[in-house]
Each structure stands twice: as C-alpha cells, then as structure tokens.
Short mmCIF file of C-alpha atoms (C1' of nucleotides) in Angstrom, two decimals:
data_model
loop_
_atom_site.label_atom_id
_atom_site.label_comp_id
_atom_site.label_asym_id
_atom_site.label_seq_id
_atom_site.Cartn_x
_atom_site.Cartn_y
_atom_site.Cartn_z
CA MET A 1 39.38 -92.98 179.50
CA SER A 2 36.57 -90.95 180.38
CA ASP A 3 33.79 -90.51 178.01
CA ASP A 4 34.74 -86.91 177.06
CA LEU A 5 37.39 -88.48 174.81
CA PHE A 6 34.35 -89.62 172.68
CA VAL A 7 34.57 -86.25 171.00
CA ILE A 8 36.84 -87.86 168.62
CA ARG A 9 33.53 -89.21 166.98
CA ARG A 10 33.24 -85.82 165.37
CA ALA A 11 36.07 -86.76 163.02
CA ALA A 12 34.98 -88.54 160.03
CA LEU A 13 37.45 -91.35 160.62
CA PHE A 14 35.74 -92.24 163.82
CA ALA A 15 32.18 -91.09 163.05
CA ASN A 16 30.92 -94.59 162.26
CA LEU A 17 32.49 -96.45 165.08
CA LEU A 18 30.49 -98.32 167.70
CA PRO A 19 30.94 -97.37 171.45
CA GLU A 20 33.01 -100.43 172.06
CA ASP A 21 35.32 -99.64 169.22
CA LEU A 22 35.83 -96.14 170.79
CA ARG A 23 36.42 -97.60 174.10
CA LEU A 24 39.11 -99.92 172.74
CA LEU A 25 40.78 -97.26 170.70
CA LEU A 26 40.77 -94.80 173.55
CA LYS A 27 42.20 -97.18 176.18
CA ASN A 28 45.63 -95.84 175.85
CA ALA A 29 44.71 -92.44 174.51
CA ARG A 30 45.50 -89.25 176.37
CA ILE A 31 44.71 -85.62 176.12
CA ILE A 32 47.77 -83.28 175.71
CA ARG A 33 47.74 -79.56 176.05
CA PHE A 34 50.07 -77.61 173.89
CA LYS A 35 50.81 -73.90 174.38
CA ALA A 36 50.91 -71.73 171.33
CA HIS A 37 53.88 -72.30 169.15
CA GLU A 38 54.73 -75.54 171.03
CA GLN A 39 55.99 -78.26 168.65
CA ILE A 40 53.79 -81.44 168.51
CA PHE A 41 55.99 -83.62 166.37
CA ALA A 42 58.99 -83.19 163.94
CA ALA A 43 59.31 -84.07 160.43
CA GLY A 44 61.44 -87.20 159.84
CA ALA A 45 60.53 -88.69 163.26
CA GLN A 46 59.00 -92.11 163.28
CA ALA A 47 55.26 -91.66 163.22
CA ALA A 48 54.35 -92.79 166.74
CA ALA A 49 50.86 -91.37 167.11
CA LEU A 50 47.96 -89.77 165.30
CA TYR A 51 46.10 -86.83 166.63
CA PHE A 52 42.60 -85.52 166.99
CA LEU A 53 42.38 -81.77 167.62
CA VAL A 54 39.86 -80.83 170.30
CA SER A 55 40.43 -77.11 170.51
CA GLY A 56 42.87 -74.51 169.39
CA SER A 57 44.61 -74.77 165.96
CA VAL A 58 47.74 -76.57 164.66
CA ARG A 59 50.06 -75.83 161.75
CA LEU A 60 51.61 -78.40 159.55
CA PHE A 61 54.55 -77.17 157.68
CA SER A 62 57.97 -78.04 156.20
CA LEU A 63 61.20 -76.24 156.26
CA SER A 64 63.13 -75.53 153.19
CA SER A 65 66.94 -76.06 153.23
CA GLN A 66 67.17 -72.11 153.51
CA GLY A 67 65.15 -72.46 156.75
CA ASP A 68 62.05 -70.78 155.62
CA GLU A 69 58.71 -72.30 156.43
CA LYS A 70 56.05 -73.49 154.22
CA VAL A 71 52.65 -73.95 155.80
CA ILE A 72 51.07 -77.09 154.35
CA GLU A 73 47.88 -77.11 156.15
CA VAL A 74 46.11 -75.57 159.19
CA ILE A 75 44.23 -78.07 161.30
CA MET A 76 41.07 -76.94 162.87
CA PRO A 77 39.14 -78.58 165.71
CA ASP A 78 37.33 -81.84 165.26
CA ALA A 79 39.88 -82.90 162.58
CA THR A 80 42.48 -85.54 162.77
CA PHE A 81 45.99 -85.13 161.55
CA ALA A 82 48.97 -87.37 160.86
CA GLU A 83 46.56 -90.28 160.33
CA GLY A 84 47.55 -90.88 156.78
CA VAL A 85 51.16 -91.59 157.63
CA VAL A 86 50.03 -93.89 160.60
CA PHE A 87 48.18 -96.04 158.18
CA LEU A 88 51.14 -96.40 155.88
CA GLY A 89 53.57 -96.69 158.70
CA GLY A 90 56.45 -94.45 158.21
CA ARG A 91 57.90 -91.11 159.19
CA TYR A 92 56.09 -87.85 159.52
CA PRO A 93 56.71 -85.83 156.37
CA VAL A 94 55.87 -82.39 157.95
CA HIS A 95 56.51 -80.60 161.33
CA ALA A 96 53.39 -80.00 163.47
CA ALA A 97 53.16 -77.09 166.09
CA ALA A 98 50.34 -75.56 167.95
CA VAL A 99 49.27 -72.14 166.54
CA THR A 100 47.19 -71.20 169.51
CA ASP A 101 46.93 -73.00 172.77
CA SER A 102 45.64 -76.34 171.81
CA GLU A 103 44.19 -79.61 173.25
CA VAL A 104 44.76 -82.84 171.28
CA VAL A 105 43.87 -86.39 171.75
CA GLU A 106 46.91 -88.64 171.09
CA LEU A 107 46.33 -92.17 169.87
CA ALA A 108 49.50 -94.27 169.77
CA THR A 109 50.29 -95.86 166.36
CA HIS A 110 51.19 -99.29 167.68
CA HIS A 111 47.99 -99.60 169.74
CA PHE A 112 45.87 -98.24 166.96
CA SER A 113 47.25 -100.56 164.33
CA SER A 114 47.11 -103.65 166.38
CA ILE A 115 43.51 -102.97 167.20
CA LEU A 116 42.64 -102.45 163.42
CA ALA A 117 44.70 -105.55 162.48
CA ASN A 118 42.39 -107.61 164.69
CA ASN A 119 39.16 -105.94 163.97
CA HIS A 120 38.32 -105.91 160.26
CA ASP A 121 34.91 -104.55 160.73
CA MET A 122 36.18 -101.56 162.55
CA ALA A 123 38.47 -100.86 159.59
CA MET A 124 35.40 -101.04 157.47
CA ARG A 125 33.53 -98.56 159.50
CA MET A 126 36.41 -96.25 159.25
CA LEU A 127 36.46 -96.49 155.55
CA ALA A 128 32.77 -95.77 155.45
CA GLY A 129 33.14 -92.73 157.56
CA LEU A 130 35.94 -91.30 155.46
CA SER A 131 34.12 -91.88 152.18
CA THR A 132 31.04 -90.28 153.50
CA ARG A 133 33.12 -87.32 154.32
CA VAL A 134 34.67 -87.17 150.92
CA HIS A 135 31.26 -87.19 149.29
CA GLN A 136 30.09 -84.37 151.68
CA LEU A 137 33.16 -82.36 150.88
CA ILE A 138 32.72 -82.70 147.20
CA GLN A 139 29.14 -81.47 147.72
CA ASP A 140 30.43 -78.53 149.58
CA VAL A 141 32.85 -77.67 146.83
CA ALA A 142 30.07 -77.79 144.29
CA SER A 143 27.74 -75.67 146.36
CA LEU A 144 30.50 -73.11 146.91
CA THR A 145 31.22 -72.77 143.22
CA LEU A 146 27.79 -72.90 141.69
CA GLU A 147 25.30 -71.76 144.25
CA THR A 148 24.70 -68.16 145.50
CA ALA A 149 25.02 -67.21 149.11
CA GLY A 150 21.15 -67.26 149.26
CA GLN A 151 20.96 -70.73 147.97
CA ARG A 152 23.44 -71.93 150.48
CA VAL A 153 21.69 -70.30 153.40
CA ALA A 154 18.31 -71.76 152.36
CA GLY A 155 20.03 -75.10 151.85
CA TYR A 156 21.40 -74.89 155.36
CA LEU A 157 18.21 -74.07 156.90
CA LEU A 158 16.54 -76.98 155.12
CA SER A 159 19.20 -79.38 156.10
CA GLN A 160 18.67 -78.31 159.66
CA CYS A 161 15.05 -78.74 159.82
CA SER A 162 14.67 -81.65 157.58
CA PRO A 163 14.57 -84.29 160.33
CA THR A 164 12.00 -82.47 162.49
CA CYS A 165 10.40 -81.68 159.18
CA GLY A 166 7.18 -80.36 160.74
CA ASN A 167 6.92 -76.98 162.34
CA GLU A 168 9.67 -77.34 164.84
CA ALA A 169 11.98 -74.41 165.31
CA ILE A 170 15.76 -74.71 164.49
CA HIS A 171 17.48 -73.69 167.60
CA MET A 172 20.79 -72.06 166.69
CA VAL A 173 23.16 -73.34 169.24
CA ILE A 174 26.23 -72.04 167.61
CA PRO A 175 26.56 -68.26 167.05
CA LYS A 176 25.41 -67.05 163.69
CA ASN A 177 28.73 -65.92 162.54
CA VAL A 178 30.18 -69.34 162.82
CA VAL A 179 27.26 -70.75 161.01
CA ALA A 180 27.81 -68.17 158.37
CA SER A 181 31.55 -68.99 157.86
CA ARG A 182 30.57 -72.57 157.83
CA ILE A 183 28.52 -72.29 154.69
CA GLY A 184 30.99 -69.83 153.16
CA VAL A 185 29.21 -66.58 153.81
CA LYS A 186 29.85 -63.46 155.76
CA ALA A 187 27.82 -62.74 158.79
CA GLU A 188 26.34 -59.61 157.24
CA THR A 189 25.25 -61.44 154.24
CA PHE A 190 23.85 -64.31 156.27
CA SER A 191 21.83 -61.70 158.16
CA ARG A 192 20.53 -60.09 155.08
CA VAL A 193 19.39 -63.37 153.59
CA LEU A 194 17.53 -64.10 156.71
CA ALA A 195 15.94 -60.65 156.38
CA THR A 196 14.70 -61.31 152.91
CA LEU A 197 13.31 -64.80 153.72
CA ARG A 198 11.55 -63.18 156.78
CA GLY A 199 10.12 -60.53 154.34
CA ARG A 200 8.71 -63.28 152.12
CA GLU A 201 7.32 -65.13 155.11
CA LEU A 202 9.30 -68.20 154.48
CA ILE A 203 10.77 -68.18 157.86
CA ARG A 204 10.26 -66.57 161.24
CA VAL A 205 13.07 -65.58 163.48
CA THR A 206 12.75 -65.24 167.29
CA GLY A 207 16.02 -64.72 168.99
CA ASN A 208 18.07 -67.65 168.43
CA ASP A 209 15.18 -69.79 167.05
CA ILE A 210 14.27 -69.93 163.37
CA HIS A 211 11.02 -71.46 162.31
CA VAL A 212 10.66 -72.66 158.73
CA LEU A 213 7.10 -71.73 157.87
CA ASP A 214 6.87 -73.13 154.33
CA ARG A 215 9.27 -75.85 153.61
CA ASP A 216 8.37 -76.40 150.03
CA ALA A 217 8.24 -72.72 149.29
CA LEU A 218 11.77 -72.41 150.82
CA MET A 219 13.01 -75.27 148.55
CA ARG A 220 11.52 -73.56 145.55
CA TRP A 221 13.09 -70.41 146.55
CA ARG A 222 16.51 -72.14 146.89
CA ASP A 223 16.21 -73.77 143.52
CA GLY A 224 14.23 -70.97 141.91
CA VAL A 225 14.96 -68.52 139.22
CA GLU A 226 12.68 -65.83 140.70
CA ARG A 227 14.62 -63.75 143.12
CA THR A 228 12.67 -60.58 143.43
CA MET B 1 41.40 -107.73 133.61
CA SER B 2 43.54 -105.71 131.21
CA ASP B 3 45.52 -102.84 132.65
CA ASP B 4 43.26 -100.25 131.41
CA LEU B 5 41.10 -101.02 134.46
CA PHE B 6 44.02 -99.51 136.49
CA VAL B 7 42.13 -96.22 135.82
CA ILE B 8 40.50 -96.89 139.13
CA ARG B 9 43.81 -95.66 140.76
CA ARG B 10 42.39 -92.24 140.09
CA ALA B 11 39.81 -92.67 142.85
CA ALA B 12 41.27 -91.68 146.21
CA LEU B 13 40.17 -95.06 147.65
CA PHE B 14 42.64 -96.89 145.29
CA ALA B 15 45.24 -94.25 144.84
CA ASN B 16 47.78 -95.74 147.37
CA LEU B 17 47.24 -99.41 146.33
CA LEU B 18 50.04 -101.49 145.02
CA PRO B 19 49.82 -103.08 141.50
CA GLU B 20 49.29 -106.43 143.11
CA ASP B 21 46.48 -104.98 145.23
CA LEU B 22 44.77 -103.73 142.12
CA ARG B 23 45.30 -106.86 140.17
CA LEU B 24 43.59 -108.77 143.03
CA LEU B 25 40.75 -106.45 143.25
CA LEU B 26 40.12 -106.21 139.52
CA LYS B 27 40.20 -109.95 139.07
CA ASN B 28 36.38 -110.10 138.84
CA ALA B 29 35.82 -106.56 137.86
CA ARG B 30 34.17 -105.65 134.71
CA ILE B 31 33.34 -102.53 132.73
CA ILE B 32 29.67 -101.81 132.13
CA ARG B 33 28.35 -99.25 129.67
CA PHE B 34 25.11 -97.48 130.57
CA LYS B 35 22.99 -95.51 128.10
CA ALA B 36 21.73 -92.05 129.33
CA HIS B 37 18.92 -92.53 131.80
CA GLU B 38 19.63 -96.17 132.19
CA GLN B 39 19.32 -97.36 135.86
CA ILE B 40 22.49 -98.74 137.53
CA PHE B 41 20.95 -99.78 140.84
CA ALA B 42 17.82 -99.38 142.84
CA ALA B 43 17.43 -98.06 146.36
CA GLY B 44 16.61 -100.89 148.74
CA ALA B 45 18.33 -103.53 146.78
CA GLN B 46 21.14 -105.42 148.57
CA ALA B 47 24.41 -103.61 147.99
CA ALA B 48 26.04 -106.01 145.44
CA ALA B 49 28.69 -103.87 144.11
CA LEU B 50 30.57 -100.65 144.31
CA TYR B 51 31.22 -98.54 141.14
CA PHE B 52 34.08 -96.49 139.67
CA LEU B 53 32.99 -94.05 137.13
CA VAL B 54 35.28 -93.90 134.05
CA SER B 55 33.32 -91.63 131.81
CA GLY B 56 30.05 -89.91 131.58
CA SER B 57 28.02 -88.83 134.60
CA VAL B 58 25.76 -90.54 137.12
CA ARG B 59 22.93 -89.40 139.28
CA LEU B 60 22.22 -90.50 142.81
CA PHE B 61 18.70 -89.68 143.83
CA SER B 62 15.78 -90.71 146.08
CA LEU B 63 12.16 -90.66 145.24
CA SER B 64 9.63 -89.29 147.68
CA SER B 65 6.31 -91.01 148.30
CA GLN B 66 4.79 -88.55 145.77
CA GLY B 67 7.21 -89.79 143.28
CA ASP B 68 9.20 -86.69 142.69
CA GLU B 69 12.77 -87.08 142.68
CA LYS B 70 15.51 -85.50 144.85
CA VAL B 71 19.03 -85.51 143.48
CA ILE B 72 21.40 -86.38 146.22
CA GLU B 73 24.60 -86.15 144.27
CA VAL B 74 25.97 -86.10 140.80
CA ILE B 75 29.06 -88.46 140.28
CA MET B 76 31.71 -87.23 137.92
CA PRO B 77 34.37 -89.22 136.23
CA ASP B 78 37.25 -90.76 138.46
CA ALA B 79 35.05 -91.08 141.51
CA THR B 80 33.68 -94.09 143.22
CA PHE B 81 30.19 -94.39 144.43
CA ALA B 82 28.29 -96.73 146.60
CA GLU B 83 31.47 -97.69 148.38
CA GLY B 84 30.11 -96.41 151.77
CA VAL B 85 27.32 -98.86 151.85
CA VAL B 86 29.58 -101.63 150.64
CA PHE B 87 31.86 -101.19 153.66
CA LEU B 88 28.98 -101.26 156.16
CA GLY B 89 27.26 -103.99 154.30
CA GLY B 90 23.56 -103.09 153.64
CA ARG B 91 21.14 -101.94 151.06
CA TYR B 92 21.62 -98.98 148.71
CA PRO B 93 19.84 -95.99 150.25
CA VAL B 94 19.48 -94.24 146.96
CA HIS B 95 18.86 -94.96 143.25
CA ALA B 96 21.63 -94.59 140.74
CA ALA B 97 21.11 -93.82 137.12
CA ALA B 98 23.37 -92.62 134.18
CA VAL B 99 22.83 -89.00 133.23
CA THR B 100 24.72 -89.26 129.98
CA ASP B 101 26.21 -92.33 128.32
CA SER B 102 28.57 -93.76 130.91
CA GLU B 103 31.21 -96.35 131.60
CA VAL B 104 31.69 -97.82 135.07
CA VAL B 105 33.89 -100.34 136.57
CA GLU B 106 31.87 -102.70 138.68
CA LEU B 107 33.53 -104.32 141.77
CA ALA B 108 31.50 -107.05 143.44
CA THR B 109 30.92 -106.61 147.21
CA HIS B 110 31.61 -110.13 148.26
CA HIS B 111 34.82 -110.37 146.30
CA PHE B 112 35.89 -106.89 147.57
CA SER B 113 35.25 -107.55 151.21
CA SER B 114 36.80 -111.05 151.31
CA ILE B 115 39.95 -109.49 149.82
CA LEU B 116 40.07 -106.76 152.40
CA ALA B 117 39.29 -109.11 155.18
CA ASN B 118 42.43 -111.10 154.26
CA ASN B 119 44.58 -108.17 153.60
CA HIS B 120 44.93 -105.77 156.42
CA ASP B 121 47.71 -103.71 154.89
CA MET B 122 45.54 -103.11 151.71
CA ALA B 123 42.73 -101.64 153.99
CA MET B 124 45.33 -99.38 155.67
CA ARG B 125 46.45 -98.20 152.15
CA MET B 126 42.84 -97.42 151.39
CA LEU B 127 42.37 -95.46 154.65
CA ALA B 128 45.46 -93.58 153.82
CA GLY B 129 44.16 -92.66 150.32
CA LEU B 130 40.89 -91.46 151.62
CA SER B 131 42.34 -89.46 154.49
CA THR B 132 44.69 -87.69 151.99
CA ARG B 133 41.71 -86.88 149.87
CA VAL B 134 39.80 -85.49 152.82
CA HIS B 135 42.78 -83.15 153.63
CA GLN B 136 42.93 -82.20 149.89
CA LEU B 137 39.22 -81.30 149.71
CA ILE B 138 39.37 -79.36 152.88
CA GLN B 139 42.27 -77.36 151.37
CA ASP B 140 40.09 -76.78 148.42
CA VAL B 141 37.14 -75.49 150.30
CA ALA B 142 39.51 -73.19 152.24
CA SER B 143 41.17 -71.80 148.93
CA LEU B 144 37.64 -71.35 147.37
CA THR B 145 36.42 -69.25 150.34
CA LEU B 146 39.42 -67.19 151.15
CA GLU B 147 41.55 -66.89 148.12
CA THR B 148 40.91 -64.69 144.96
CA ALA B 149 40.75 -66.19 141.44
CA GLY B 150 44.23 -65.01 140.78
CA GLN B 151 45.61 -66.64 143.80
CA ARG B 152 44.05 -69.98 142.92
CA VAL B 153 45.38 -69.84 139.42
CA ALA B 154 48.89 -68.97 140.66
CA GLY B 155 48.58 -71.71 143.15
CA TYR B 156 47.64 -74.19 140.52
CA LEU B 157 50.52 -73.19 138.32
CA LEU B 158 52.92 -73.54 141.18
CA SER B 159 51.49 -76.94 142.16
CA GLN B 160 52.01 -78.28 138.50
CA CYS B 161 55.56 -77.13 138.27
CA SER B 162 56.61 -77.89 141.74
CA PRO B 163 58.10 -81.34 141.02
CA THR B 164 60.02 -80.26 138.05
CA CYS B 165 60.88 -77.18 140.03
CA GLY B 166 63.47 -75.87 137.52
CA ASN B 167 62.82 -74.27 134.18
CA GLU B 168 60.61 -77.02 132.77
CA ALA B 169 57.27 -76.13 131.03
CA ILE B 170 53.93 -77.07 132.27
CA HIS B 171 52.41 -78.85 129.41
CA MET B 172 48.63 -78.44 129.61
CA VAL B 173 47.23 -81.77 128.68
CA ILE B 174 43.65 -80.98 129.58
CA PRO B 175 41.83 -78.16 127.77
CA LYS B 176 42.25 -74.87 129.70
CA ASN B 177 38.38 -74.51 130.32
CA VAL B 178 38.53 -77.75 132.34
CA VAL B 179 41.43 -76.61 134.41
CA ALA B 180 39.65 -73.45 134.98
CA SER B 181 36.52 -75.11 136.24
CA ARG B 182 38.75 -77.43 138.36
CA ILE B 183 40.04 -74.47 140.29
CA GLY B 184 36.63 -72.84 140.50
CA VAL B 185 37.14 -70.01 137.92
CA LYS B 186 35.57 -69.27 134.54
CA ALA B 187 37.68 -69.78 131.49
CA GLU B 188 37.53 -66.05 130.74
CA THR B 189 38.98 -65.23 134.15
CA PHE B 190 41.57 -67.89 133.80
CA SER B 191 42.68 -66.40 130.58
CA ARG B 192 42.84 -62.94 132.06
CA VAL B 193 45.00 -64.04 134.97
CA LEU B 194 47.36 -65.66 132.57
CA ALA B 195 47.58 -62.46 130.68
CA THR B 196 48.50 -60.33 133.69
CA LEU B 197 51.06 -62.91 134.83
CA ARG B 198 52.47 -62.74 131.27
CA GLY B 199 52.53 -59.03 131.57
CA ARG B 200 54.47 -59.14 134.75
CA GLU B 201 56.85 -61.64 133.12
CA LEU B 202 56.23 -64.24 135.70
CA ILE B 203 55.36 -66.75 133.17
CA ARG B 204 55.53 -67.37 129.48
CA VAL B 205 52.81 -68.96 127.46
CA THR B 206 53.54 -70.74 124.19
CA GLY B 207 50.52 -72.59 122.91
CA ASN B 208 49.57 -75.19 125.43
CA ASP B 209 52.90 -74.86 127.37
CA ILE B 210 53.30 -72.46 130.23
CA HIS B 211 56.80 -71.70 131.59
CA VAL B 212 57.06 -70.43 135.04
CA LEU B 213 59.91 -67.90 134.78
CA ASP B 214 60.26 -66.99 138.45
CA ARG B 215 58.81 -69.42 140.89
CA ASP B 216 59.66 -67.17 143.92
CA ALA B 217 58.15 -64.14 142.48
CA LEU B 218 55.05 -66.12 141.45
CA MET B 219 54.71 -67.30 145.00
CA ARG B 220 55.16 -63.82 146.33
CA TRP B 221 52.45 -62.64 143.78
CA ARG B 222 50.04 -65.35 145.04
CA ASP B 223 50.62 -64.44 148.68
CA GLY B 224 51.09 -60.91 147.96
CA VAL B 225 49.20 -57.74 149.01
CA GLU B 226 50.47 -55.80 145.94
CA ARG B 227 48.10 -56.48 143.02
CA THR B 228 48.81 -53.58 140.51
"C1'" DG C 1 44.89 -74.07 99.55
"C1'" DA C 2 40.54 -72.70 101.40
"C1'" DC C 3 37.26 -73.65 104.76
"C1'" DC C 4 35.66 -74.55 109.14
"C1'" DC C 5 35.33 -75.53 113.81
"C1'" DC C 6 36.89 -75.35 118.37
"C1'" DC C 7 39.19 -73.10 121.79
"C1'" DC C 8 41.12 -69.28 123.46
"C1'" DT C 9 41.46 -64.33 124.16
"C1'" DT C 10 39.93 -59.61 124.97
"C1'" DG C 11 36.65 -55.89 125.73
"C1'" DA C 12 32.51 -53.78 127.82
"C1'" DC C 13 29.26 -54.28 131.18
"C1'" DC C 14 26.67 -55.89 135.48
"C1'" DT C 15 25.86 -57.89 139.62
"C1'" DG C 16 26.53 -60.51 143.96
"C1'" DA C 17 28.58 -60.36 147.91
"C1'" DG C 18 32.33 -58.42 150.67
"C1'" DT C 19 33.84 -54.12 153.47
"C1'" DC C 20 33.25 -50.34 156.36
"C1'" DA C 21 30.70 -47.98 159.47
"C1'" DA C 22 26.88 -46.91 162.42
"C1'" DG C 23 23.62 -48.23 165.30
"C1'" DG C 24 20.30 -51.72 168.24
"C1'" DA C 25 19.44 -55.39 171.57
"C1'" DG C 26 20.32 -58.60 174.97
"C1'" DG C 27 22.63 -60.09 179.25
"C1'" DG C 28 26.06 -60.49 182.63
"C1'" DG C 29 28.80 -57.87 186.37
"C1'" DG C 30 29.45 -54.29 189.41
"C1'" DC D 1 20.10 -49.92 187.99
"C1'" DC D 2 23.35 -48.69 184.90
"C1'" DC D 3 27.24 -49.88 181.95
"C1'" DC D 4 29.62 -52.34 178.90
"C1'" DC D 5 30.56 -56.01 175.82
"C1'" DT D 6 29.48 -59.14 172.53
"C1'" DC D 7 26.45 -60.30 168.84
"C1'" DC D 8 23.41 -59.05 165.31
"C1'" DT D 9 21.25 -55.92 161.97
"C1'" DT D 10 21.09 -52.38 158.38
"C1'" DG D 11 22.87 -49.10 155.02
"C1'" DA D 12 26.09 -47.19 151.65
"C1'" DC D 13 29.77 -48.22 148.84
"C1'" DT D 14 33.30 -51.08 146.20
"C1'" DC D 15 35.08 -54.42 143.50
"C1'" DA D 16 36.18 -59.08 141.89
"C1'" DG D 17 34.65 -61.82 138.90
"C1'" DG D 18 30.85 -63.56 136.06
"C1'" DT D 19 28.15 -62.71 131.53
"C1'" DC D 20 27.70 -61.42 126.92
"C1'" DA D 21 29.62 -60.61 122.69
"C1'" DA D 22 32.98 -60.03 119.22
"C1'" DG D 23 37.13 -61.45 117.25
"C1'" DG D 24 41.72 -64.36 116.52
"C1'" DG D 25 44.56 -68.58 115.67
"C1'" DG D 26 45.71 -73.26 114.67
"C1'" DG D 27 44.99 -77.57 112.96
"C1'" DG D 28 42.22 -81.01 110.60
"C1'" DT D 29 39.46 -82.15 106.41
"C1'" DC D 30 38.25 -81.99 101.75
#
DNA sequence: GACCCCCCTTGACCTGAGTCAAGGAGGGGG
DNA sequence: CCCCCTCCTTGACTCAGGTCAAGGGGGGTC
C-alpha cells in the first residue's frame, strides 16, 4: 500500500516496472513478519503467493522420507522466491521457513497472474529485468573465476564512479565488509587492495569517501599485467 | 524449421517451453553463420531480432568517442543475447560481432513479440525459465565463493547421478576439461580430486564412466570437515 | 602393426588470498 | 570526559589450488 513496498523493485523481476505497474501489483500485497524457524509455506501446498524477502533470511528445503532435511537454497534480502512455481501454476516443490526473523512481501498468485494476463507490456518488462539479471550474474561468475581480488576491487570502484565519471568521490554507504563480500573478497583483502591503490596514487581515501584520482590508470591497473 | 533448431531450448528463456511453443517461435527463425570478426548488429540500430548462439563466440562491445572498444560481454554457446532490448522494444545499446566463426539462431522481434502478445502462458513459461536460471546462477556464485574445489567436484558428481540415484554410472559425454571449467576448477585439480575420491573408494572411474559407490558417504565428504 | 595426437594424470613448485591476531580510530552513551 | 563497541587496518603465517613440466593411455589413421 504505502510506498515502502516499492522496495520490491530491488528484485530483478520488478526492476524494470513502471510506478503504475508496481502500484497495481502491490494493491493486495502485504508485509508479513516471521520469527526465526517459523514456516512460510509447505511443500505440496497449492502455490498461493510469491514472496519478496525484505530482511532476514529464508531457507528452502525438502524433507526426505527418512525425515532428514536437504537445504535447496538460502534466500537473502532483495530476492524473490517461489516465483517460478507461480508462473507455471502448481504446487510448491519445497518447504520454506525463516532462518532468522524475517520480513517478506507476499503477492497473491491469483492477483499477480490476472494482472499479468491483462498487461502484456508488464510481462515484457519482467522478462527484460530477469534477462538483465541473468547476464549480470554470468558476468559475476566469470569475474570470480578469472579475475584476481585486486581486479575485482578495481572493477567495483570503476563501476561505482563511472556515472559521475569526473572527480566525484564514491561515498561508501554500505559498510566495507559488505562491499567486500559482495565482490567475493574478505574484508582484510579489500582493505589491502585499497592500501596499494592508495600507495600508487590511483585513489585517495578519506573516511568513507573514496576518490578515484586517475580513472584511466586505474583501468589499466585492473587489466594490467604489471602488478609491482 | 527442422527440429535441430530446438537447440534453443538450452537457453533458460526457452527451457520451459512446450514443443508447440517452440514450433511457433521457430517458424520464421533461421540459422546464420558468421565468420570471425563479422558484425552481427550495430549499436543504435532498431532491435530487429534476438539471437541464440549455437556455436562459436560473440562479443558485445561499445565504442568510445575516441574509437576504442570496451567489451561488455562475451557470449558463449547456448546463451541468448539482445533479448532484453527486444522485450523493451528499442535500439541495440551495443555492437555485436563474432569472435570466432559462429552459428546463431535469429528470431525476428516482430514475430516474437506478436506471438508472446497472444500467448500469455508462453510468457509465463519464459518467466519461469529465467527465474530458475537466476536461482541457479546465484547458487553458482555462492558455491564459487564459499566451497572448496573438492566440494564443488563432489557436488557436481552428486548432481549428475541424483536422478539415477542407484548404482548407475555417470557417463561423461563432455570432455573432463570442459566439466572442470564449468565448475570453476582447472583440469589438473579436477583430476586430483577424482584421484582422492577414488582412493577413499567413494567412486570408481573406468574410462569416461564414473560410478558413485557410496552416495551418502560422498555427500558427507562434501559437507564434511574431515579432509584427510 | 606402428605412429601420432589428444586428453588425462601425476609430481614439484609457487603464489594469491584467506586466517588469526593485534592494534587504531571514530562515535555514541553514560 | 572517558569508556566501550564496532569497524577498519596491518602484519605474519598458512594453505588451497593454480602453473609448469613430464609422462601414460587409448583410439584413429595410414
């Protein structure tokens, strides 16, 4: 209802939607809070809703006949889950339960599908959002397997300052350790890379602000063979 | 036209489609062969088609005003490209050119869109396919950052034999070095892991067949702390 | 049958990055 | 004003896994 539900735009599925799309979708949406270990839905139940995780973490798992549990996936904030089965219309193939205290946005299947059925362009925007995300993720995988930690850090800095290309500072809103883990690097390593970049006067660090002093040199360093 | 165009099912976008969906889509599709370095489309041109890469490799890049080229993405076989812009309807934001000799399936935008417009369920199946792929890729990223090479190899073996759960052999159709790179490991390391698994009698290797002897033990080894 | 070629295996070595541990530095609360 | 807590930095060490290099098969060709 209120605009704070617009957080769902952070999910690739909704990233390309227009404000009116979102308003329509969110008309019957509600935020639900789950305590740690509380069940969200059960495998085998008719898929009545899809979910967007606002905060906390959620476990998708199945139970073997012996009763032991196999974790299929752990959902982290800003991701949707159970959307696949909603598109196909069926039953949940897995159980879902909150790992830690969690907030989710619930979007009822029937409402969701009927909107999409009448709104072809919106479906297209969803397809576009998802395919962008797929390409992004493929890039991430590539960068994890064939770039060094230093290259990834440099790449991240470049990606952050590329719009404001000039001499603007990157203001690190999120704590450095979160950024580090986002690019697949330990906080210590991240710190060390910044230190060497500082030493080479490619960047200047002041508190939470990072100035890229020489964009081109930084790019060269990232792609570069020379790593003295 | 002929059923060999059904290879496009390997792309997440088409993975969930029904045979009749595919036949419909492929009605006006054609295979195009590009020589290395040949251009496929130019940035700024109206997006007239989306592509599925059958073999070879394709470079997506943009040109700076100085004329130097920035590679945005390298497309590998079984992936689609330019689908995002087709969904939104617009102009190609980047140039595309074959890196090596390549075969692509071309699907015309107007044909594609009009089919989707009249076939809501098919759009749903595409959404489902893409969201499955997104979840898969997120898994891959997680596994690359927080599992060891050994765990990934074990995980791969388990994923390959899980349907035929029993004592069936996994027949490695694709060369081992390709499998290795698929799971983010060098061929040598892959080989070494197989060797230790063989030593522990968790698997038996005969030529290109790999028997998983003890599924549970292998799972334990994968998750396990003990790594003697 | 002999040769070759490609793919796989194994060994020895090296290095990138993670781990562990010990300080700073800022900043909010008492 | 001091204390503490959280986040960041730096150093020393370790180790997984990549690199380089040297064999071993197996299967196709002539």
